[in-house]
Short mmCIF file of C-alpha atoms in Angstrom, two decimals:
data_model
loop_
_atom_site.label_atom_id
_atom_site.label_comp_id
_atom_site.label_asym_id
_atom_site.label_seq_id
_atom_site.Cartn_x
_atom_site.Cartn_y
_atom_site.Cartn_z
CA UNK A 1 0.00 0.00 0.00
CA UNK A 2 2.70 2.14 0.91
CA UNK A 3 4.45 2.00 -2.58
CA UNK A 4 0.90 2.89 -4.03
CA UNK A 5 0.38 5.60 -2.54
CA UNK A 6 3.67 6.83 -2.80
CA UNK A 7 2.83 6.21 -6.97
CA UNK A 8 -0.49 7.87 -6.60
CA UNK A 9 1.30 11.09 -5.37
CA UNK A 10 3.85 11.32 -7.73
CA UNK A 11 0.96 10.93 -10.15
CA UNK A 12 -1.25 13.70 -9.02
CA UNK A 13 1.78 15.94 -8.77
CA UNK A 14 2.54 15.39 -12.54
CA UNK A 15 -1.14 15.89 -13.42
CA UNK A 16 -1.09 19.17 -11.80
CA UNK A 17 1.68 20.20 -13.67
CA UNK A 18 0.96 19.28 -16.93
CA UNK A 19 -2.60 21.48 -15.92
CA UNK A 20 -0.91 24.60 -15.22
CA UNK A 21 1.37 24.02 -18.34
CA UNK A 22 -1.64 23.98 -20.40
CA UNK A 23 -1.15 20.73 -21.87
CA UNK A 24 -3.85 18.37 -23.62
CA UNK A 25 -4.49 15.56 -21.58
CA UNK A 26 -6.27 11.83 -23.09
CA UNK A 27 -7.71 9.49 -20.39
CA UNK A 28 -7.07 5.74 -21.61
CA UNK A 29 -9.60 4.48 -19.62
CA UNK A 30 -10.56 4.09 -16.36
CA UNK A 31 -7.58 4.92 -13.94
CA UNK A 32 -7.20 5.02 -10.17
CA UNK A 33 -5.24 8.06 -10.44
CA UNK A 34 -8.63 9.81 -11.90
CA UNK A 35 -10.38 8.26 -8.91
CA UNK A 36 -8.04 9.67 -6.13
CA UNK A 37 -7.63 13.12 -7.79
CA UNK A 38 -11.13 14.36 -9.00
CA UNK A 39 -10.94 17.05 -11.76
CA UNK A 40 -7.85 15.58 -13.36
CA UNK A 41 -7.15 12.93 -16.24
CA UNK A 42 -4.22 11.03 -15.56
CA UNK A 43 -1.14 10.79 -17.38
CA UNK A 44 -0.22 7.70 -19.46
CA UNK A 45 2.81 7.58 -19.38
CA UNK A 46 4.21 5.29 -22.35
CA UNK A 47 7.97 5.15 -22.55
CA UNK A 48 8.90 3.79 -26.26
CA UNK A 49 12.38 1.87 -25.94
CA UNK A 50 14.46 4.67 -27.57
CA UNK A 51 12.83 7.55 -25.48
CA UNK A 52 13.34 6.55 -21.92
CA UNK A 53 14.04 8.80 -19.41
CA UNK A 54 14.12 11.51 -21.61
CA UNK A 55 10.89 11.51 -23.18
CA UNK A 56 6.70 11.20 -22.03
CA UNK A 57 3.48 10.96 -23.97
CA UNK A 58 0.60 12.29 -22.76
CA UNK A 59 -3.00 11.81 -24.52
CA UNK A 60 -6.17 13.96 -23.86
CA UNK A 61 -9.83 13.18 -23.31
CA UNK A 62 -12.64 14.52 -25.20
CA UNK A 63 -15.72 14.15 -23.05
CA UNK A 64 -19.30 15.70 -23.68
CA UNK A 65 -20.01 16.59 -19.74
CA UNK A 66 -17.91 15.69 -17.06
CA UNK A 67 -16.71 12.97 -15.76
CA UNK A 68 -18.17 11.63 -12.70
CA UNK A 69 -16.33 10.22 -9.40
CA UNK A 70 -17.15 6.32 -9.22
CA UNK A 71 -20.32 5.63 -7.30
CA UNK A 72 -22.21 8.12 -9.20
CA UNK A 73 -23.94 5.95 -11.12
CA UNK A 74 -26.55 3.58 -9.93
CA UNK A 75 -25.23 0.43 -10.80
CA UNK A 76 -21.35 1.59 -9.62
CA UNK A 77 -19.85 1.83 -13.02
CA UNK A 78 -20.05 4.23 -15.83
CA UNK A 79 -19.76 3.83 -19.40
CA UNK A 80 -16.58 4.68 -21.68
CA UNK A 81 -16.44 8.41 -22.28
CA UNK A 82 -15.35 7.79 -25.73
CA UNK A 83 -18.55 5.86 -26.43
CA UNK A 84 -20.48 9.31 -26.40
CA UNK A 85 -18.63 11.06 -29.13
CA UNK A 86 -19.85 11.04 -32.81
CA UNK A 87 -17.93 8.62 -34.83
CA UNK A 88 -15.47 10.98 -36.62
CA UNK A 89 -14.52 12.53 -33.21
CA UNK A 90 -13.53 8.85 -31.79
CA UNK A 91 -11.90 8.18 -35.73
CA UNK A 92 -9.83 12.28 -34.76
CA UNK A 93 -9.24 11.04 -31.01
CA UNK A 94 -7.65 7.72 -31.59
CA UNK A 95 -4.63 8.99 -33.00
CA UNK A 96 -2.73 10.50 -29.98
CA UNK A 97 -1.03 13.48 -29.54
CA UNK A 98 3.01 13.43 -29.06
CA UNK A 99 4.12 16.30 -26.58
CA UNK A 100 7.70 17.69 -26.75
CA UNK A 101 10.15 16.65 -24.02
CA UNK A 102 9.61 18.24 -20.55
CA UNK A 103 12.36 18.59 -18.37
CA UNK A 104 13.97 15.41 -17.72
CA UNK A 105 14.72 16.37 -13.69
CA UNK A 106 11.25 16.96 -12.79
CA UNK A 107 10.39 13.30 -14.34
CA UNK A 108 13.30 11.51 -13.97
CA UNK A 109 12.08 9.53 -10.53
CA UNK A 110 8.91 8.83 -11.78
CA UNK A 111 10.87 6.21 -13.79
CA UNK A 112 12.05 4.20 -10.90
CA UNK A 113 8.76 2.45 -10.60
CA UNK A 114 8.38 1.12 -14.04
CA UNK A 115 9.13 -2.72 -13.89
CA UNK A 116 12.29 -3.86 -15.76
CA UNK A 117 11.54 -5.28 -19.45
CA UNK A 118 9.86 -8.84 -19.22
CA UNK A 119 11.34 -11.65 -20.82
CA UNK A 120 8.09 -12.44 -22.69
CA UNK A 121 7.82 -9.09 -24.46
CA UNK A 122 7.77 -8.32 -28.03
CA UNK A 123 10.85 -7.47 -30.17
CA UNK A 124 11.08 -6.37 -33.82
CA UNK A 125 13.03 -8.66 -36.01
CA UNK A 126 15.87 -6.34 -36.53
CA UNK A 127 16.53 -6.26 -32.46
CA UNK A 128 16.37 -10.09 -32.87
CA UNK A 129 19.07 -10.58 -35.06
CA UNK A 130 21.22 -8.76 -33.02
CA UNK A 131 20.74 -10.94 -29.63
CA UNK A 132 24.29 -12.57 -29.58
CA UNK A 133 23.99 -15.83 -27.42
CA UNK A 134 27.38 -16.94 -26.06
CA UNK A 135 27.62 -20.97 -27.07
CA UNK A 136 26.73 -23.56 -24.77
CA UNK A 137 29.21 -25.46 -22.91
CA UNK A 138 29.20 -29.04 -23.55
CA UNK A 139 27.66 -30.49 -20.66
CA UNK A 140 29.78 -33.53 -20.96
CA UNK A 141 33.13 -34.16 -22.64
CA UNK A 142 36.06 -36.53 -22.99
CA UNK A 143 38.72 -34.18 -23.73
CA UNK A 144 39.57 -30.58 -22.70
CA UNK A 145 39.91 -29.03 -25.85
CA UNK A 146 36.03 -28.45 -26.19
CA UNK A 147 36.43 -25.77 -22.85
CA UNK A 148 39.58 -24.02 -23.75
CA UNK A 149 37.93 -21.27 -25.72
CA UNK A 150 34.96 -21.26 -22.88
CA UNK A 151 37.54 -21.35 -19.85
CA UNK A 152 40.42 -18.19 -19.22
CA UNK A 153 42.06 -21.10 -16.98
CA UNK A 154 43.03 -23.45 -19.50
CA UNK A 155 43.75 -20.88 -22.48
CA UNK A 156 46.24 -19.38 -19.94
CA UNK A 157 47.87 -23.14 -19.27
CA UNK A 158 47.85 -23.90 -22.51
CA UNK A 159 49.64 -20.51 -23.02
CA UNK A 160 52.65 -22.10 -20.38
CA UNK A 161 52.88 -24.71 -22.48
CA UNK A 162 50.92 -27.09 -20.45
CA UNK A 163 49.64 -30.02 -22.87
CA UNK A 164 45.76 -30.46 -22.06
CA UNK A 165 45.50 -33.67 -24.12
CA UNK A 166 49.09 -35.84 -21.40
CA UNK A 167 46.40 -33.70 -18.40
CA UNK A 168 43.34 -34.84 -19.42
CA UNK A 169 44.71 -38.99 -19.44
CA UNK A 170 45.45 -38.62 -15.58
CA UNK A 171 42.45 -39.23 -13.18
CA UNK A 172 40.91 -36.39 -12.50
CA UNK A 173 42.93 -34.11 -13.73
CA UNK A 174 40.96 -32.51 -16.04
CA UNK A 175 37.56 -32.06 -13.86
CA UNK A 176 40.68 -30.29 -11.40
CA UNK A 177 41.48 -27.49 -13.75
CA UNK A 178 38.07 -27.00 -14.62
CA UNK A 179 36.79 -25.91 -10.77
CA UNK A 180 40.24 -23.77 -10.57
CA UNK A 181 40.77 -20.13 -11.24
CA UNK A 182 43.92 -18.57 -12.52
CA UNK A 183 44.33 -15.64 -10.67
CA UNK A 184 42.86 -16.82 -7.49
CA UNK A 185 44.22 -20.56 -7.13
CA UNK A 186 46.98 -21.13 -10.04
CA UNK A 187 49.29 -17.66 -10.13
CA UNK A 188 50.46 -18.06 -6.11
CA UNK A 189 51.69 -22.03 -7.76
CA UNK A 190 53.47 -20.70 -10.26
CA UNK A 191 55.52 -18.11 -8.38
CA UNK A 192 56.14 -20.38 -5.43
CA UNK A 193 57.29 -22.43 -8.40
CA UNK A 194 59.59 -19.96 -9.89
CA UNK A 195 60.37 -18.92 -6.23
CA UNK A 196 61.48 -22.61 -5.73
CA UNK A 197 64.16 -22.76 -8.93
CA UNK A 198 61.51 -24.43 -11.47
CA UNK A 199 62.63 -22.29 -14.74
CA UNK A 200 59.90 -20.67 -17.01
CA UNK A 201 60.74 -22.88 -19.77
CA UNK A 202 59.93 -25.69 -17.53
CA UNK A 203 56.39 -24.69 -15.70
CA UNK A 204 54.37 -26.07 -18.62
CA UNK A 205 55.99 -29.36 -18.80
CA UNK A 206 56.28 -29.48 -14.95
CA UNK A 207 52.55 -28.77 -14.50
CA UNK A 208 51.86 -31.41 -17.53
CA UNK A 209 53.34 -33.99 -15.29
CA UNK A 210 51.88 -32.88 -12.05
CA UNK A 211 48.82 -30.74 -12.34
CA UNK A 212 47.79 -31.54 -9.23
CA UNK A 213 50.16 -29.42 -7.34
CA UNK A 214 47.50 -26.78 -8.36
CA UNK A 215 45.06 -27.27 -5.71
CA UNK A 216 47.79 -27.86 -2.93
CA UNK A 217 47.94 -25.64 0.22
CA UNK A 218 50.43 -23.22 -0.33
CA UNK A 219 52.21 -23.08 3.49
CA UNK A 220 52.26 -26.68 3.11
CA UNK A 221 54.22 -26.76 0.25
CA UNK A 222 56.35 -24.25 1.64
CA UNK A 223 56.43 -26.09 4.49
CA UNK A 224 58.28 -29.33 2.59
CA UNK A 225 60.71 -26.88 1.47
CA UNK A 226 61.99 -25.74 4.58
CA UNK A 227 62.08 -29.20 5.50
CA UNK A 228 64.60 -30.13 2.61
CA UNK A 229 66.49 -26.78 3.61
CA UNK A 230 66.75 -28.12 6.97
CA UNK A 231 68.45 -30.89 5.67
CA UNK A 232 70.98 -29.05 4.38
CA UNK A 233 69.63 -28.94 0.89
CA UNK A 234 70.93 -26.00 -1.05
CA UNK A 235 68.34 -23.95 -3.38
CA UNK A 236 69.93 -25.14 -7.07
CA UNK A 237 69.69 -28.61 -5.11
CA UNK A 238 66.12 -28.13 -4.32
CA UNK A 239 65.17 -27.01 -8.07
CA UNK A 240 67.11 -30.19 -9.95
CA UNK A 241 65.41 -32.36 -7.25
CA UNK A 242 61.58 -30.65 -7.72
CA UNK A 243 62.45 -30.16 -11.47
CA UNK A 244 63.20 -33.75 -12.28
CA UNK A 245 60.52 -35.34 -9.98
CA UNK A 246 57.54 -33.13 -10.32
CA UNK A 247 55.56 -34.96 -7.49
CA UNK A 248 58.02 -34.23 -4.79
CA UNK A 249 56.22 -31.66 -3.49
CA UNK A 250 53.12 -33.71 -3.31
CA UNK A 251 54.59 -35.92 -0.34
CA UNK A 252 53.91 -34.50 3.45
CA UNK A 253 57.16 -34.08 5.49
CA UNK A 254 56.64 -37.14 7.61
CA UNK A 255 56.91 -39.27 4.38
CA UNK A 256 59.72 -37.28 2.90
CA UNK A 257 61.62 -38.08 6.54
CA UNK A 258 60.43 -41.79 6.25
CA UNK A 259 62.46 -42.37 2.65
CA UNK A 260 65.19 -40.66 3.84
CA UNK A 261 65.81 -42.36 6.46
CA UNK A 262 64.93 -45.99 4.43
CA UNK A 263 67.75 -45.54 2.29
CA UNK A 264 70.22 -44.49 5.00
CA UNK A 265 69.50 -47.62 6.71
CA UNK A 266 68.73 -49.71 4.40
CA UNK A 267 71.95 -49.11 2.53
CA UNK A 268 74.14 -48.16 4.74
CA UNK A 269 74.99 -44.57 3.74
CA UNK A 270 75.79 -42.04 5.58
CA UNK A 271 73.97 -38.96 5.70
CA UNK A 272 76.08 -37.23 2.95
CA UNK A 273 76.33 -39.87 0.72
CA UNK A 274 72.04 -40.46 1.17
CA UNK A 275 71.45 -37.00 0.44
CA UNK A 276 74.18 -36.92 -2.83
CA UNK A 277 71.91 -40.24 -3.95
CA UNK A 278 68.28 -38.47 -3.55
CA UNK A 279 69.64 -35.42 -5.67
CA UNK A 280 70.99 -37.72 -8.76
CA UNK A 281 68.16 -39.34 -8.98
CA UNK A 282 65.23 -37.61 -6.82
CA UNK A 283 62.38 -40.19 -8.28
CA UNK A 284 63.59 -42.36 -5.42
CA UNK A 285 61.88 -40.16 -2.46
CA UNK A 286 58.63 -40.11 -4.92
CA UNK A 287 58.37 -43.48 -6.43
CA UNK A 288 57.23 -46.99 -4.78
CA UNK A 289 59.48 -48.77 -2.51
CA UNK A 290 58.42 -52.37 -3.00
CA UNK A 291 60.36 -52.12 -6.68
CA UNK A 292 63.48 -51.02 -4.43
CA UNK A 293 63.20 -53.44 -1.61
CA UNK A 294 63.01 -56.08 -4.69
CA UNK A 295 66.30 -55.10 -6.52
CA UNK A 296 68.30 -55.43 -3.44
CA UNK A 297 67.25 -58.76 -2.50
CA UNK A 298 67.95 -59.73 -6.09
CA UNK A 299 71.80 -58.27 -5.93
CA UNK A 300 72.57 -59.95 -2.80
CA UNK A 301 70.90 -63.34 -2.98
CA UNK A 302 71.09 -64.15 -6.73
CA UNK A 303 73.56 -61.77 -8.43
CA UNK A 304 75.85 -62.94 -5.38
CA UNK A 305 77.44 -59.36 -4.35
CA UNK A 306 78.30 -58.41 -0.44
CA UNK A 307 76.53 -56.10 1.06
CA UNK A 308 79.69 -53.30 0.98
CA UNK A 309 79.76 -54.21 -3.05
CA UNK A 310 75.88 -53.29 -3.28
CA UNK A 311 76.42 -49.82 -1.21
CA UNK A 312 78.94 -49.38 -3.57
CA UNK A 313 77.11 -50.25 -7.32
CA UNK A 314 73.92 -47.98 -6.10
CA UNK A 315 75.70 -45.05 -5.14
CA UNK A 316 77.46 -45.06 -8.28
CA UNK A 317 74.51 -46.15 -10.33
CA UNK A 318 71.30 -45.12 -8.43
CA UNK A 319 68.99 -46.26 -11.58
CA UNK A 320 70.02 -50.32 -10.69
CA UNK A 321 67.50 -49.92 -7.75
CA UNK A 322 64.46 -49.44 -10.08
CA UNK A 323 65.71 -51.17 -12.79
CA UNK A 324 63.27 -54.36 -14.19
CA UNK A 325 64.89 -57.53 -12.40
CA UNK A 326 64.49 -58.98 -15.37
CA UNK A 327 66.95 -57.00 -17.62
CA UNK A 328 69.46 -57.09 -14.43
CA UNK A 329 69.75 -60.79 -14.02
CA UNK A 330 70.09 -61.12 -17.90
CA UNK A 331 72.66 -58.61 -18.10
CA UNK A 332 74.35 -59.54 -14.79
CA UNK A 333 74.05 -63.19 -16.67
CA UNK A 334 76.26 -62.44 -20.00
CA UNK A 335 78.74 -60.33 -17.83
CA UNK A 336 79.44 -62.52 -15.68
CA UNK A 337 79.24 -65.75 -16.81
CA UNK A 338 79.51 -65.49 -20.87
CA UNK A 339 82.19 -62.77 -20.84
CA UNK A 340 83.71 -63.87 -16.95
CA UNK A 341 83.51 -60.68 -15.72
CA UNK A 342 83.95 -61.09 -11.84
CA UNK A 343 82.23 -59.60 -9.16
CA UNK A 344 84.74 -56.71 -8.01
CA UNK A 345 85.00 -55.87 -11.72
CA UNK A 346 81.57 -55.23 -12.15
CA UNK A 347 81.34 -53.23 -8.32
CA UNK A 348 83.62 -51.28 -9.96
CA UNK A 349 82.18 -50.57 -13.15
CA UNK A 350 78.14 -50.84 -12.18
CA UNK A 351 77.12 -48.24 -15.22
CA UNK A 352 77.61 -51.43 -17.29
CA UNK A 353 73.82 -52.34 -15.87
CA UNK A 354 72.58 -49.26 -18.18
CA UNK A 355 73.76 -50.40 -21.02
CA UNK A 356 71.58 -52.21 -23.36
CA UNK A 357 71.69 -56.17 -23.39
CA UNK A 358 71.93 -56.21 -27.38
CA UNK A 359 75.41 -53.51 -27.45
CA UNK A 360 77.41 -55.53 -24.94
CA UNK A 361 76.68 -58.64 -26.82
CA UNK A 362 77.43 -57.13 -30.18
CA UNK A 363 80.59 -55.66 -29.14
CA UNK A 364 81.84 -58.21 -27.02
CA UNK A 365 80.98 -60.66 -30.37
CA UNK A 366 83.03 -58.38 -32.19
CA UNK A 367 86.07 -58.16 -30.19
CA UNK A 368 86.06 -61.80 -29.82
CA UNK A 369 86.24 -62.39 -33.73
CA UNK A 370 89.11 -59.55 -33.47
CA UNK A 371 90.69 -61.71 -30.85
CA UNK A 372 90.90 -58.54 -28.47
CA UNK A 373 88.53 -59.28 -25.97
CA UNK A 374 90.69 -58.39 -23.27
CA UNK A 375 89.12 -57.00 -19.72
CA UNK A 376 91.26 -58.35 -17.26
CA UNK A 377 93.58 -55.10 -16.00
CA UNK A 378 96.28 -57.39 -15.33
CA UNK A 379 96.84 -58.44 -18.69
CA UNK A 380 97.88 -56.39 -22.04
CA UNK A 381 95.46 -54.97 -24.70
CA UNK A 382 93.09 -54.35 -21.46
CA UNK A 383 89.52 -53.02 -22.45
CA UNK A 384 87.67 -51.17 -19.58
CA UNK A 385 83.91 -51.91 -19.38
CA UNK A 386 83.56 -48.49 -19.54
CA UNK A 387 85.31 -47.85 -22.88
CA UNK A 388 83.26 -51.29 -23.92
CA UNK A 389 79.36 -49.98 -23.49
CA UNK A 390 80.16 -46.09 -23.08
CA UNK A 391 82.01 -44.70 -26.61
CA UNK A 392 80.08 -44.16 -29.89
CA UNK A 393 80.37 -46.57 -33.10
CA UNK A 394 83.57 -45.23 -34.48
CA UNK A 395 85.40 -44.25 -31.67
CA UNK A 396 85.02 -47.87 -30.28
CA UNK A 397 86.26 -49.36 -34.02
CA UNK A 398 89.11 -47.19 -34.43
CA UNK A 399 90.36 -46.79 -30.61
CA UNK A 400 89.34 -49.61 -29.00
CA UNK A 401 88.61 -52.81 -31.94
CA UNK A 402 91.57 -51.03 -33.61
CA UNK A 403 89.15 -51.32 -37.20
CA UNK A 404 86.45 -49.48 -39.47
CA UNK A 405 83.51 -48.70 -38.92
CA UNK A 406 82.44 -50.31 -42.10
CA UNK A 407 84.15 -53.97 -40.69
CA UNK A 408 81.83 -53.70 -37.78
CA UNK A 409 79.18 -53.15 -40.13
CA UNK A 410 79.70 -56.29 -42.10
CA UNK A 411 80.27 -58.20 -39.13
CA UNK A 412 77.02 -57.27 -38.09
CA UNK A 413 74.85 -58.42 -40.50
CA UNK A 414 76.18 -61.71 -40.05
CA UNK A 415 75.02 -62.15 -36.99
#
């Protein structure tokens, strides 16, 4: 009631001004406003799309007599004044008069209670065509690409260098990056990344890997840090170790404590010598330790090395301890007992377990036919393991098989 009457007011005080201002005035039918202010036809106001606020229309009434106050009549309704003029004066009336445009101060508030446009109302064709409706995101999809031009997020990532389609194969990886924003949840990642040591070159590869660093706390990850400072891991340290094994971050600082301290006492090392083998090859702290456990059972019960031999081969070659047993026992296999390596020689030289199976063979085959398969260091014409698997093609022909390149060749495809 109270917004009403409020209206009504407003109303009467734009009737009365448009009286004194001498203005024609058109009653469009029965009106409340008429009812509360007797002696005045009210104002219908019809705003056209292009005039509003600016611009009002008022129409006039033509009326033989006046026009009565309801309850007037006997049966407490009156007839359409219109319906007592002569047929050309309704044909005259019906086309309504436009006013010039008053001042827009006086009738600017009046605006603020005209509802908002509905969303059923009419529009001409031409306004039609120009309704631009952004596309509809697929409400299901397998693959990322269909949001990238939808989502800032991923256009941004893909920006990095991040590769949606390696992000998208990892569970859940791709409904992640989808809920995250870039400004609120990914930009404080990528400088604690850059912060860190992880080079610019390297955040889209590093968040291919590991996109779920993205929705980590960021004091915890800071926390892990400090941790591996407090260890006496230096900064560059901390960047090779986080660049090469993306999920390092990922693990809390009671599990990071746990692998230390596993390969410390598992192998014997001391706490320099465990920290020099976590930083050559960091994937140890992140990956599974069953694989591990595994390889060092297979070195000391059916390779046949001492336990001082083993500390020895994996700090020199930290790969042997997730190396496929089955590859190690082969290779261990022709080294040993095709070519007589012995045990010490191979402690010695362990890189020889990185070497492909097939190259050994080939080159050992070679020297043999050469008759300068020679790798005991007591003995003349001694060949190091390490000059056997290690040098290119021609450098091993001409230094070491004292031939061509072309002889090694031949012998080849007799094989």
């Amino acid at each position: 009631m109270a917004l009403w009457a409020r209206q009504l007011s407003r109303r009467c005080c734009l009737l009365q001004a448009a009286r004194a201002a001498g203005l024609p005035l058109r009653l469009r039918g029965r009106s409340s406003t008429a009812q509360a202010c007797p002696g005045f036809a009210p104002l219908a106001l019809l705003p056209s799309r292009n005039d509003l606020p600016w611009r009002w229309q008022a129409y006039r009434h033509v009326s033989v007599g006046s026009c009565s106050p309801p309850g007037s009549t006997k049966d407490a309704s009156f007839s359409s004044p219109e319906s007592n003029l002569p047929s050309p004066v309704k044909q005259e009336q019906a086309k309504p008069e436009t006013l010039p445009d008053l001042n827009a101060k006086i009738l600017y508030e009046d605006w603020d209670d005209i509802p908002p446009s509905s969303a059923l109302e009419e529009i001409s064709e031409e306004e039609a065509v120009q309704i631009i409706g952004e596309p509809l995101l697929p409400l299901q999809s397998s693959t990322l690409r269909d949001y990238v031009d939808h989502s800032e997020t991923l256009a941004k990532l893909v920006h990095l260098g991040v590769d949606l389609s390696q992000v998208e194969k990892r569970q859940k990886a791709g409904q992640l990056l989808l809920t995250l924003d870039f400004e609120k949840d990914i930009r404080k990642i990528l400088l604690f990344l850059k912060d860190v040591g992880v080079e610019d070159s390297q955040l889209g590869s590093f968040l291919t890997k590991n996109p779920y660093i993205l929705a980590e706390d960021l004091e915890a990850l800071e926390t892990r840090v400090a941790y591996l400072k407090s260890k006496k891991f230096g900064k560059a340290e901390i960047a090779q170790m986080v660049s090469r094994a993306p999920y390092l971050l990922l693990f809390s600082v009671e599990r990071l404590d746990n692998r230390l301290g596993f390969f410390k006492n598992e192998l014997g090392l001391s706490v320099k010598k465990t920290k020099d083998l976590v930083i050559r090859l960091p994937r140890l702290l992140t990956g599974k330790l069953e694989p591990v456990k595994e390889n060092l059972q297979v070195c000391q019960i059916e390779l046949g090395f001492q336990r001082n031999e083993i500390q020895q081969i994996v700090f020199k070659t930290p790969k042997i301890l997730t190396a496929s047993k089955k590859r190690l026992k082969q290779t261990f296999d022709y080294l040993h007992n095709i070519m007589g390596i012995p045990h010490h020689m191979l402690t010695r030289f362990p890189q020889v377990f990185n070497s492909r199976l097939l190259r050994i063979k080939e080159r050992h085959m070679f020297l043999t036919f050469l008759g300068r398969a020679q790798y005991d260091p007591a003995q003349p014409s001694y060949i190091s393991l390490d000059q056997l698997v290690s040098l290119p093609d021609e450098v091993f022909c001409t230094e070491i098989a004292k031939a061509s390149i072309q002889d090694f060749e031949k012998f080849l495809k007799t094989l």
